[in-house]
Coordinates of C-alpha atoms and ligand atoms in Angstrom, one line a residue:
M30 CA -109.1 66.7 -49.4
Q31 CA -108.6 67.3 -45.7
K32 CA -105.1 67.5 -44.3
N33 CA -105.2 64.3 -42.4
D34 CA -106.7 62.2 -45.2
K35 CA -104.6 59.5 -46.6
P36 CA -103.6 60.2 -50.1
F37 CA -105.6 58.4 -52.9
K38 CA -103.6 55.7 -54.5
S39 CA -103.8 54.3 -58.0
G40 CA -101.9 52.0 -60.2
F41 CA -101.8 49.3 -62.9
I42 CA -101.4 45.6 -62.1
S43 CA -100.7 43.1 -64.8
I44 CA -101.7 39.5 -64.3
I45 CA -99.5 37.0 -66.2
G46 CA -99.2 33.3 -66.3
R47 CA -99.5 30.1 -68.3
P48 CA -102.9 29.5 -70.1
N49 CA -105.7 28.2 -67.8
V50 CA -104.2 29.2 -64.4
G51 CA -107.3 31.4 -63.6
K52 CA -106.2 34.9 -64.6
S53 CA -109.6 35.9 -66.1
T54 CA -111.5 34.2 -63.3
F55 CA -109.6 36.5 -60.9
I56 CA -110.2 39.7 -62.7
N57 CA -114.0 39.0 -63.0
R58 CA -114.1 38.3 -59.2
M59 CA -112.3 41.6 -58.6
V60 CA -114.7 43.7 -60.6
G61 CA -117.8 41.6 -59.5
Q62 CA -118.9 41.2 -63.1
K63 CA -118.0 39.2 -66.1
I64 CA -115.7 41.3 -68.3
A65 CA -113.3 38.6 -69.4
I66 CA -114.4 35.2 -70.7
M67 CA -113.3 32.0 -68.9
S68 CA -113.2 28.4 -70.0
D69 CA -111.4 25.2 -69.2
K70 CA -109.6 25.4 -72.6
P71 CA -106.1 26.9 -72.8
Q72 CA -105.6 30.2 -74.6
T73 CA -109.0 31.6 -73.9
T74 CA -108.0 35.2 -73.6
R75 CA -106.6 36.7 -76.8
N76 CA -106.2 40.3 -76.0
K77 CA -105.6 42.4 -73.0
V78 CA -108.6 43.4 -70.9
Q79 CA -108.6 45.9 -68.1
G80 CA -110.6 45.4 -65.0
I81 CA -111.1 48.5 -62.9
V82 CA -111.7 48.4 -59.1
T83 CA -112.3 51.6 -57.4
S84 CA -112.7 52.1 -53.6
K85 CA -112.7 55.2 -51.3
T86 CA -108.9 54.9 -51.0
S87 CA -107.6 53.6 -54.2
Q88 CA -108.2 52.7 -57.9
M89 CA -106.6 49.5 -59.1
I90 CA -106.5 48.8 -62.8
F91 CA -105.9 45.0 -63.3
I92 CA -104.8 44.0 -66.8
D93 CA -105.8 40.4 -67.8
T94 CA -103.4 39.0 -70.5
P95 CA -103.3 36.1 -72.8
G96 CA -101.8 33.0 -71.3
V97 CA -98.1 32.5 -72.2
H98 CA -97.7 29.7 -74.6
K99 CA -95.5 28.7 -77.7
P100 CA -97.1 30.5 -80.6
K101 CA -98.2 28.3 -83.5
H102 CA -99.6 31.1 -85.8
R103 CA -99.7 34.9 -86.2
L104 CA -102.5 35.2 -83.7
G105 CA -100.4 33.4 -81.1
D106 CA -97.4 35.7 -81.8
F107 CA -99.7 38.7 -81.3
M108 CA -101.0 37.3 -78.0
L109 CA -97.4 36.8 -76.7
K110 CA -96.5 40.3 -77.7
V111 CA -99.5 41.8 -75.9
T112 CA -98.7 40.0 -72.7
R113 CA -95.1 41.0 -72.8
S114 CA -95.9 44.7 -73.6
T115 CA -97.9 45.0 -70.4
L116 CA -94.9 44.3 -68.2
S117 CA -93.1 47.6 -68.7
E118 CA -96.1 49.8 -68.1
V119 CA -97.4 48.6 -64.7
D120 CA -96.7 49.1 -61.0
V121 CA -97.0 45.6 -59.9
I122 CA -96.9 42.3 -61.7
M123 CA -98.9 39.3 -60.5
F124 CA -97.3 36.1 -61.7
M125 CA -100.2 33.6 -61.3
V126 CA -99.5 29.9 -61.1
N127 CA -101.7 26.8 -60.6
A128 CA -101.2 25.1 -57.2
D129 CA -102.4 21.9 -58.8
E130 CA -99.9 21.8 -61.6
K131 CA -96.2 21.3 -61.6
I132 CA -93.9 24.2 -62.6
G133 CA -93.3 24.0 -66.3
T134 CA -91.4 25.4 -69.2
G135 CA -94.0 28.1 -69.6
D136 CA -93.5 29.3 -66.1
R137 CA -89.7 29.3 -66.5
F138 CA -90.1 31.3 -69.7
I139 CA -92.1 33.9 -67.9
M140 CA -89.7 34.1 -65.0
E141 CA -86.9 34.8 -67.4
W142 CA -88.8 37.9 -68.6
L143 CA -89.5 38.8 -64.9
Q144 CA -85.9 38.5 -63.9
K145 CA -85.1 41.5 -66.1
S146 CA -88.0 43.6 -64.7
E147 CA -87.6 46.3 -62.1
T148 CA -91.3 46.1 -61.2
P149 CA -92.2 44.2 -58.0
V150 CA -93.4 40.7 -58.8
F151 CA -96.0 38.9 -56.6
L152 CA -96.2 35.1 -56.8
V153 CA -99.9 34.4 -56.7
I154 CA -100.6 30.7 -56.2
N155 CA -104.2 30.1 -57.5
K156 CA -106.5 27.2 -57.1
I157 CA -105.5 26.4 -53.5
D158 CA -108.9 24.8 -53.1
L159 CA -107.5 21.9 -55.1
V160 CA -104.6 21.1 -52.9
H161 CA -103.8 20.2 -49.3
P162 CA -102.4 23.2 -47.3
D163 CA -99.3 21.1 -46.5
Q164 CA -98.4 21.2 -50.2
L165 CA -98.1 25.0 -50.2
L166 CA -94.7 25.3 -48.7
E167 CA -93.2 23.0 -51.4
I168 CA -94.8 25.1 -54.1
I169 CA -93.5 28.3 -52.7
T170 CA -90.0 26.9 -52.3
T171 CA -90.0 25.6 -55.9
Y172 CA -90.9 29.0 -57.4
S173 CA -88.8 31.1 -55.0
K174 CA -85.7 29.2 -56.1
E175 CA -86.1 30.7 -59.5
L176 CA -87.1 34.3 -58.7
D177 CA -87.0 36.8 -55.9
F178 CA -90.6 37.6 -55.3
A179 CA -91.8 40.8 -53.5
E180 CA -94.7 38.8 -52.0
V181 CA -96.2 35.4 -52.1
V182 CA -99.9 35.0 -51.9
P183 CA -101.9 31.8 -52.2
I184 CA -105.5 32.3 -53.3
S185 CA -108.6 30.7 -54.8
A186 CA -110.0 33.0 -57.5
L187 CA -112.9 30.6 -57.8
N188 CA -114.1 30.7 -54.2
G189 CA -112.6 34.0 -53.1
N190 CA -110.2 32.5 -50.5
N191 CA -107.5 35.0 -49.4
I192 CA -108.4 37.6 -52.0
E193 CA -108.9 40.3 -49.5
R194 CA -105.4 39.9 -48.2
L195 CA -104.0 40.0 -51.7
V196 CA -105.9 43.3 -52.4
E197 CA -104.6 44.9 -49.2
T198 CA -101.1 43.9 -50.0
L199 CA -101.4 45.1 -53.6
E200 CA -102.7 48.4 -52.3
S201 CA -99.7 48.8 -50.1
Y202 CA -97.5 48.7 -53.2
L203 CA -99.3 51.5 -55.1
Q204 CA -98.2 55.1 -55.1
E205 CA -100.3 58.2 -54.7
G206 CA -102.1 58.8 -58.0
P207 CA -105.1 60.1 -59.8
Q208 CA -108.4 58.3 -60.3
Y209 CA -108.0 57.4 -64.0
Y210 CA -111.5 56.1 -64.6
A211 CA -115.0 56.9 -63.2
A212 CA -115.8 55.1 -60.0
D213 CA -118.5 53.0 -61.7
Q214 CA -116.5 52.0 -64.8
V215 CA -115.4 48.4 -64.6
T216 CA -113.5 48.0 -67.9
D217 CA -111.9 50.0 -70.7
H218 CA -113.3 47.8 -73.4
P219 CA -116.3 48.9 -75.5
E220 CA -119.5 46.9 -75.0
R221 CA -119.3 45.4 -78.5
F222 CA -116.0 43.7 -77.7
I223 CA -117.3 42.1 -74.5
I224 CA -120.4 41.0 -76.4
S225 CA -118.3 39.3 -79.1
E226 CA -116.3 37.7 -76.3
M227 CA -119.4 36.4 -74.6
I228 CA -120.5 34.7 -77.8
R229 CA -117.0 33.2 -78.3
E230 CA -117.1 31.9 -74.7
K231 CA -120.3 30.0 -75.4
V232 CA -118.8 28.4 -78.6
L233 CA -115.7 27.5 -76.5
H234 CA -117.9 25.8 -73.9
A235 CA -119.9 23.9 -76.6
T236 CA -117.1 22.6 -78.7
R237 CA -113.8 20.6 -78.4
E238 CA -110.4 20.0 -79.9
E239 CA -109.4 22.4 -82.6
I240 CA -112.7 24.4 -82.8
P241 CA -112.2 26.6 -79.8
H242 CA -108.9 27.9 -81.2
S243 CA -110.2 28.4 -84.7
I244 CA -113.0 30.8 -84.1
A245 CA -113.5 34.5 -84.0
V246 CA -116.6 36.5 -83.5
A247 CA -117.6 39.8 -85.3
I248 CA -120.4 42.0 -84.3
E249 CA -122.1 43.2 -87.6
S250 CA -124.7 45.4 -86.1
M251 CA -126.3 46.4 -82.8
E252 CA -129.6 48.3 -82.9
Q253 CA -132.4 49.3 -80.6
D254 CA -135.7 48.0 -81.9
P255 CA -138.3 50.6 -80.9
S256 CA -141.3 48.3 -81.3
T257 CA -140.1 45.6 -79.0
E258 CA -137.6 47.7 -76.9
K259 CA -135.1 44.9 -77.5
T260 CA -131.5 45.4 -78.6
H261 CA -131.1 43.6 -81.9
I262 CA -127.6 42.1 -82.3
R263 CA -126.3 40.5 -85.5
A264 CA -123.1 38.6 -85.1
T265 CA -121.0 36.3 -87.2
I266 CA -119.0 33.4 -85.9
I267 CA -116.0 32.9 -88.1
V268 CA -114.4 29.4 -88.5
E269 CA -111.5 28.2 -90.6
R270 CA -113.1 25.2 -92.4
D271 CA -116.3 24.0 -93.9
S272 CA -116.3 21.0 -91.6
Q273 CA -116.0 23.3 -88.6
K274 CA -119.0 25.3 -89.7
G275 CA -121.0 22.2 -89.7
I276 CA -119.9 21.4 -86.2
V277 CA -120.8 24.9 -84.8
I278 CA -124.2 24.9 -86.4
G279 CA -124.9 21.3 -85.3
K280 CA -127.7 18.9 -86.3
S281 CA -130.7 21.0 -87.6
G282 CA -129.0 24.1 -86.1
K283 CA -129.3 22.7 -82.6
L284 CA -125.9 23.7 -81.3
L285 CA -125.9 27.2 -82.7
K286 CA -129.3 27.7 -81.1
E287 CA -127.9 26.6 -77.7
I288 CA -124.9 28.9 -78.1
G289 CA -127.2 31.7 -78.9
T290 CA -129.6 31.2 -76.0
K291 CA -126.6 31.1 -73.5
A292 CA -124.8 34.0 -75.0
R293 CA -128.1 36.1 -75.0
K294 CA -128.5 35.6 -71.3
D295 CA -125.0 36.9 -70.5
I296 CA -125.4 39.9 -72.9
E297 CA -128.8 40.7 -71.3
M298 CA -127.1 40.8 -67.9
L299 CA -124.4 43.1 -69.3
L300 CA -126.7 45.5 -71.0
G301 CA -129.6 45.2 -68.4
Q302 CA -131.9 44.9 -71.4
K303 CA -133.7 42.3 -73.5
V304 CA -131.8 41.1 -76.5
Y305 CA -132.6 39.6 -79.8
L306 CA -129.4 37.8 -80.9
E307 CA -129.0 36.7 -84.5
L308 CA -126.0 34.4 -85.1
W309 CA -124.4 33.5 -88.5
V310 CA -121.5 31.2 -89.2
K311 CA -119.0 32.0 -91.9
V312 CA -115.8 30.3 -93.2
Q313 CA -112.6 32.4 -93.6
K314 CA -109.8 30.0 -94.4
D315 CA -106.7 30.4 -92.3
W316 CA -107.8 33.7 -90.8
R317 CA -105.4 33.3 -87.8
N318 CA -102.4 33.8 -90.2
R319 CA -103.9 36.6 -92.3
P320 CA -102.8 40.0 -91.1
S321 CA -105.8 41.7 -92.7
R322 CA -108.3 39.4 -90.9
L323 CA -106.4 39.7 -87.6
K324 CA -106.7 43.5 -87.9
E325 CA -110.4 43.3 -88.7
F326 CA -110.9 41.3 -85.5
G327 CA -109.1 43.8 -83.3
F328 CA -105.7 42.0 -83.2
N329 CA -103.7 45.0 -84.3
E330 CA -99.9 44.4 -84.4
E331 CA -99.2 48.0 -84.7
D332 CA -100.7 48.7 -81.2
Y333 CA -97.8 46.9 -79.6
Ligands
GTP424 N1 -110.7 24.9 -58.7 C1 -110.4 26.1 -59.2 N2 -110.6 26.3 -60.4 C2 -110.3 27.6 -60.9 C3 -109.8 28.6 -60.0 N3 -109.6 29.7 -60.7 C4 -110.0 29.4 -62.0 N4 -110.4 28.1 -62.2 C5 -110.8 27.4 -63.4 O1 -109.7 27.3 -64.2 C6 -110.1 27.3 -65.6 C7 -109.4 28.4 -66.3 O2 -109.8 29.7 -65.9 P1 -109.6 31.0 -66.7 O3 -109.9 32.2 -65.8 O4 -110.2 31.0 -68.1 O5 -108.0 31.0 -67.0 P2 -107.0 32.0 -67.7 O6 -105.7 32.0 -66.9 O7 -107.6 33.2 -67.9 O8 -106.7 31.2 -69.1 P3 -106.2 31.8 -70.5 O9 -107.1 32.9 -70.9 O10 -106.4 30.6 -71.5 O11 -104.8 32.2 -70.4 C8 -111.6 27.6 -65.6 O12 -112.3 26.4 -65.8 C9 -111.9 28.1 -64.2 O13 -113.2 27.8 -63.6 C10 -109.7 28.3 -58.6 O14 -109.3 29.2 -57.8 N5 -110.0 27.0 -58.3
MG425 MG1 -108.1 34.3 -69.7

């Protein structure tokens, strides 16, 4: 490095907020690729996902976290623990709120955590495309009464509005540091995890009510088929009840086929390769409360 060069900066940034405020949408926009699944159902994200953004001057590692909600089962307890654990290990915290929703108990619960934190907290007001600009001041005042924010930045993660300013401001808060990951690496998660998440996302999009929260996806095998040059993936969608199995499969297997086709397209984009996706549906009663099952699906309490 030459003498006059600015030092390379790096750091970790946690994104926390209530379910559905747009945390995963933001992280995908930052890395320019889908690494975290998104849906209009709350509690979409279940584990932390790192999105890595490297430029000539910095490396920012964004941590997407499960939306903060009142846990109703062991999986929910786990999700809350994951989110909370990220707070002590980052350089900046982005507290994301929805411009189109009133402040709620979830927001206040999070701000109580943040009050005790020594890390700078940004108030990031997302979904400004849904409100009139005149409403912003009121939103800022409401939240600023509760906590002293280092910065306040309104954005739209969906259409990219004001994201550049947010990135510049974040960079100014980072310290000189090493490049932790290769410049072309966008996430710390293995491909298998992202593939299982892509399948789960399609089930989320295709179903309603209790089903989205009751499913898990396990990748059984992933092999290259030399004769067709396709990647052959076998995956199982786990549900909690027989009735849910019927719903996910659909009439004459129609829904499962639709889920498979959509997931395959996303996976092909990720791998840059043709994929043959084989999907199965299996019932495992009450898996969200069974520690052994949770562990099997990667929700490992001991990690936190
Ligand atoms: N209009 C609008 N919609 C948005 C914006 N950002 C996200 N959304 C939508 O909000 C919904 C939730 O987005 P996610 O990114 O899954 O939200 P999340 O905060 O990760 O949710 P959890 O993982 O459940 O905590 C999706 O339907 C997004 O398309 C935005 O800036 N404007
Ligand atoms: Mg999410």
